[in-house]
mmCIF file of C-alpha atoms in Angstrom:
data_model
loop_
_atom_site.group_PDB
_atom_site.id
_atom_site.type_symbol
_atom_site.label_atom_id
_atom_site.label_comp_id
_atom_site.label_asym_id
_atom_site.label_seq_id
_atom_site.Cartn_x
_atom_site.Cartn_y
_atom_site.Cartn_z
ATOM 1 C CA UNK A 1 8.047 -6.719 -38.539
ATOM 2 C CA UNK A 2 9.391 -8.362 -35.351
ATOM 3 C CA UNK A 3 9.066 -11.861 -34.472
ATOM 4 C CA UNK A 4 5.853 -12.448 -31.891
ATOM 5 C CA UNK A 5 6.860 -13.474 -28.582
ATOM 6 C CA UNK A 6 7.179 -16.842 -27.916
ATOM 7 C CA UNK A 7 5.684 -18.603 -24.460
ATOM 8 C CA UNK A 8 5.837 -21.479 -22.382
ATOM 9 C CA UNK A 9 3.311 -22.347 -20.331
ATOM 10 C CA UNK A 10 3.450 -24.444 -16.944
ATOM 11 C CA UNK A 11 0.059 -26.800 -16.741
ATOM 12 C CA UNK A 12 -2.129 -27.186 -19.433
ATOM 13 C CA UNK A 13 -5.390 -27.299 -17.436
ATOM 14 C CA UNK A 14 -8.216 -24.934 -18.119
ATOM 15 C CA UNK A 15 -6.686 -21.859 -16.958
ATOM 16 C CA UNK A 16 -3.497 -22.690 -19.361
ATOM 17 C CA UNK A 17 -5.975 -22.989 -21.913
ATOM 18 C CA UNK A 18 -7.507 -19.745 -21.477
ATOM 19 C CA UNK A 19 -4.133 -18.466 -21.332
ATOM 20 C CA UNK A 20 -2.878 -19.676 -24.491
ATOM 21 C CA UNK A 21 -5.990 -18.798 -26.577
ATOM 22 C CA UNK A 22 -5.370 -15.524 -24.897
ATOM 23 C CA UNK A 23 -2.035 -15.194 -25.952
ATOM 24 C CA UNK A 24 -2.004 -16.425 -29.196
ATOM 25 C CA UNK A 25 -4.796 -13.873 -29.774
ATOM 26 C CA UNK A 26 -3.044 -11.027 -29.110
ATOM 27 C CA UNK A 27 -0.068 -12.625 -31.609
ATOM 28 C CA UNK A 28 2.007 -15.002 -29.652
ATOM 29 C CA UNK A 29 3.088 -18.292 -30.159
ATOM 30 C CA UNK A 30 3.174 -21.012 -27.798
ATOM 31 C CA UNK A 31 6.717 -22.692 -27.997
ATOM 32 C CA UNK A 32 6.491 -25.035 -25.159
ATOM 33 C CA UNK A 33 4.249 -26.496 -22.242
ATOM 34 C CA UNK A 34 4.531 -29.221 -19.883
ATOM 35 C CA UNK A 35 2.200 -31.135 -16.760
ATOM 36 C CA UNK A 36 2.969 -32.574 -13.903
ATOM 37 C CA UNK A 37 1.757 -36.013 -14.730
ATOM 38 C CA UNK A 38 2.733 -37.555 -18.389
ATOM 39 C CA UNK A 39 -0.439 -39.331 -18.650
ATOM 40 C CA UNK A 40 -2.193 -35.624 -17.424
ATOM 41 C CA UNK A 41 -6.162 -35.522 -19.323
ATOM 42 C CA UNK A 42 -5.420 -32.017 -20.066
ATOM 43 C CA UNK A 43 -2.883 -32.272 -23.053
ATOM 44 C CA UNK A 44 -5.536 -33.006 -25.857
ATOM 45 C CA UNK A 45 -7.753 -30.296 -24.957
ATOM 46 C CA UNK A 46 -4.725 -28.117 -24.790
ATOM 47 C CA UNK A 47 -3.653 -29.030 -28.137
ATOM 48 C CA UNK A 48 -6.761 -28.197 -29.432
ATOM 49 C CA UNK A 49 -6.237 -24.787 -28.402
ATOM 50 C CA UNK A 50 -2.223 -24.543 -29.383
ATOM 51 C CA UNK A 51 -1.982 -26.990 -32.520
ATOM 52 C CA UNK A 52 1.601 -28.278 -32.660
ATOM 53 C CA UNK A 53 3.288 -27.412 -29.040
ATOM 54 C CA UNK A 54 5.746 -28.990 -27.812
ATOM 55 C CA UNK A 55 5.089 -30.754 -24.650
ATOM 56 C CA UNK A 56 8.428 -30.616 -22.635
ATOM 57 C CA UNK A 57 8.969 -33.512 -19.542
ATOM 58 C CA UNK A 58 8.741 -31.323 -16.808
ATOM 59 C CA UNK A 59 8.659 -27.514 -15.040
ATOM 60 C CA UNK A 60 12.652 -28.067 -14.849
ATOM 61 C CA UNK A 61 12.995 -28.878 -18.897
ATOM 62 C CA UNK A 62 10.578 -25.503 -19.743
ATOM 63 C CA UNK A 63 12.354 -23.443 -17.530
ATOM 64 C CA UNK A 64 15.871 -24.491 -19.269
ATOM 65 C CA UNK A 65 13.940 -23.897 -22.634
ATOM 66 C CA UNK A 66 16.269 -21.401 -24.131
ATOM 67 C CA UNK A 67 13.470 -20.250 -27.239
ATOM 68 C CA UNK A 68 11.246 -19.006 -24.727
ATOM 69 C CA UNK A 69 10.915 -14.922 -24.187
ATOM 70 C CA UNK A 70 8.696 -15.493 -21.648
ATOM 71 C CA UNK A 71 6.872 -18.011 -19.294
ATOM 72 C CA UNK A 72 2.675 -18.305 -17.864
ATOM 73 C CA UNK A 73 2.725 -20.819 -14.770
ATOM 74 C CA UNK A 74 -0.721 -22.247 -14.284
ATOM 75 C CA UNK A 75 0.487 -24.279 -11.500
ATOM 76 C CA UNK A 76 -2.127 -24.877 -8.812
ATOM 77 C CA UNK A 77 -1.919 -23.168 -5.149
ATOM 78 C CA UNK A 78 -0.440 -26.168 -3.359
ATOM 79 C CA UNK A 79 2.132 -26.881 -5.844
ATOM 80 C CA UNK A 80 3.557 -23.399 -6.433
ATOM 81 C CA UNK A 81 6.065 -22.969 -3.383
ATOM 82 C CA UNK A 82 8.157 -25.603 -4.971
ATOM 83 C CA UNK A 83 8.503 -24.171 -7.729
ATOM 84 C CA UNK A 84 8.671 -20.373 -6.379
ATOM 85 C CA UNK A 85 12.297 -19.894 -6.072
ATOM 86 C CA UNK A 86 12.870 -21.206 -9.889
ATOM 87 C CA UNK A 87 9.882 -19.079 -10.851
ATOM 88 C CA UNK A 88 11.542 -15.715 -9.599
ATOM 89 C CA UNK A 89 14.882 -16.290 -10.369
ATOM 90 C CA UNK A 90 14.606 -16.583 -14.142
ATOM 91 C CA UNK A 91 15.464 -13.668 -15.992
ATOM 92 C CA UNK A 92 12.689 -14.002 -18.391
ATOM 93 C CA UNK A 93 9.000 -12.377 -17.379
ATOM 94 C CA UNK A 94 6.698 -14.780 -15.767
ATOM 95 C CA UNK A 95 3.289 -14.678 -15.072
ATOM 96 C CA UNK A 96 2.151 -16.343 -11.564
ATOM 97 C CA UNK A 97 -1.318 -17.218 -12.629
ATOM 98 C CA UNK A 98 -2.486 -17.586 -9.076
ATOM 99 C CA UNK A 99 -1.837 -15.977 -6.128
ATOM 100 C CA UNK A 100 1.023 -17.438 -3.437
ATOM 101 C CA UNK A 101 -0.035 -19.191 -0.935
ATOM 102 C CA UNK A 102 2.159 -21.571 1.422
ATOM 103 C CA UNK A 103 -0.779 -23.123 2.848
ATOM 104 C CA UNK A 104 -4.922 -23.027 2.680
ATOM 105 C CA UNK A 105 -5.099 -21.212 5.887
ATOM 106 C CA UNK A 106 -2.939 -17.882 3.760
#
């Protein structure tokens, strides 16, 4: 039997939530996740969801994660083009949860 795919996730708002319920579902693990803000509201309710994740300092700190087959990033619209160019050049498959936009007129 092979070992189930293990994911970080970037947010851990209510569309990482879905997300990891999702993925653990369908026999995943979540390895790691990290917010933008330490003191985010989010990371109980996301623990309640993914018992026992490790919450990782930063986008930077999942993205060196080297357990990780795979990453989700929840990030909102405005925050994504910073983080686009690390996104797309990891090797590893990642998920944009939401669409690219530069700007709310795109």
């Amino acid at each position: 039997m092979s070992q189930p795919i293990r994911l970080g996730i970037l947010g851990a708002g209510s569309i990482a939530r879905h997300h990891a319920v999702a993925a653990i579902g369908a026999g995943a693990t979540i390895s790691a996740a990290c917010t933008r803000r330490r003191d985010s509201p989010n990371w109980d309710a996301f623990l309640d969801v993914a018992p026992g994740v490790r919450r990782l300092s930063d986008c930077k700190a999942l993205l060196a994660e080297p357990g990780i087959d795979a990453i989700i990033a929840c990030l909102s619209w405005n925050v994504m083009p910073q983080w686009l160019d690390d996104l797309l050049s990891d090797p590893r498959p990642i998920l944009l949860e939401k669409p690219i936009a530069l700007d709310a007129a795109s």
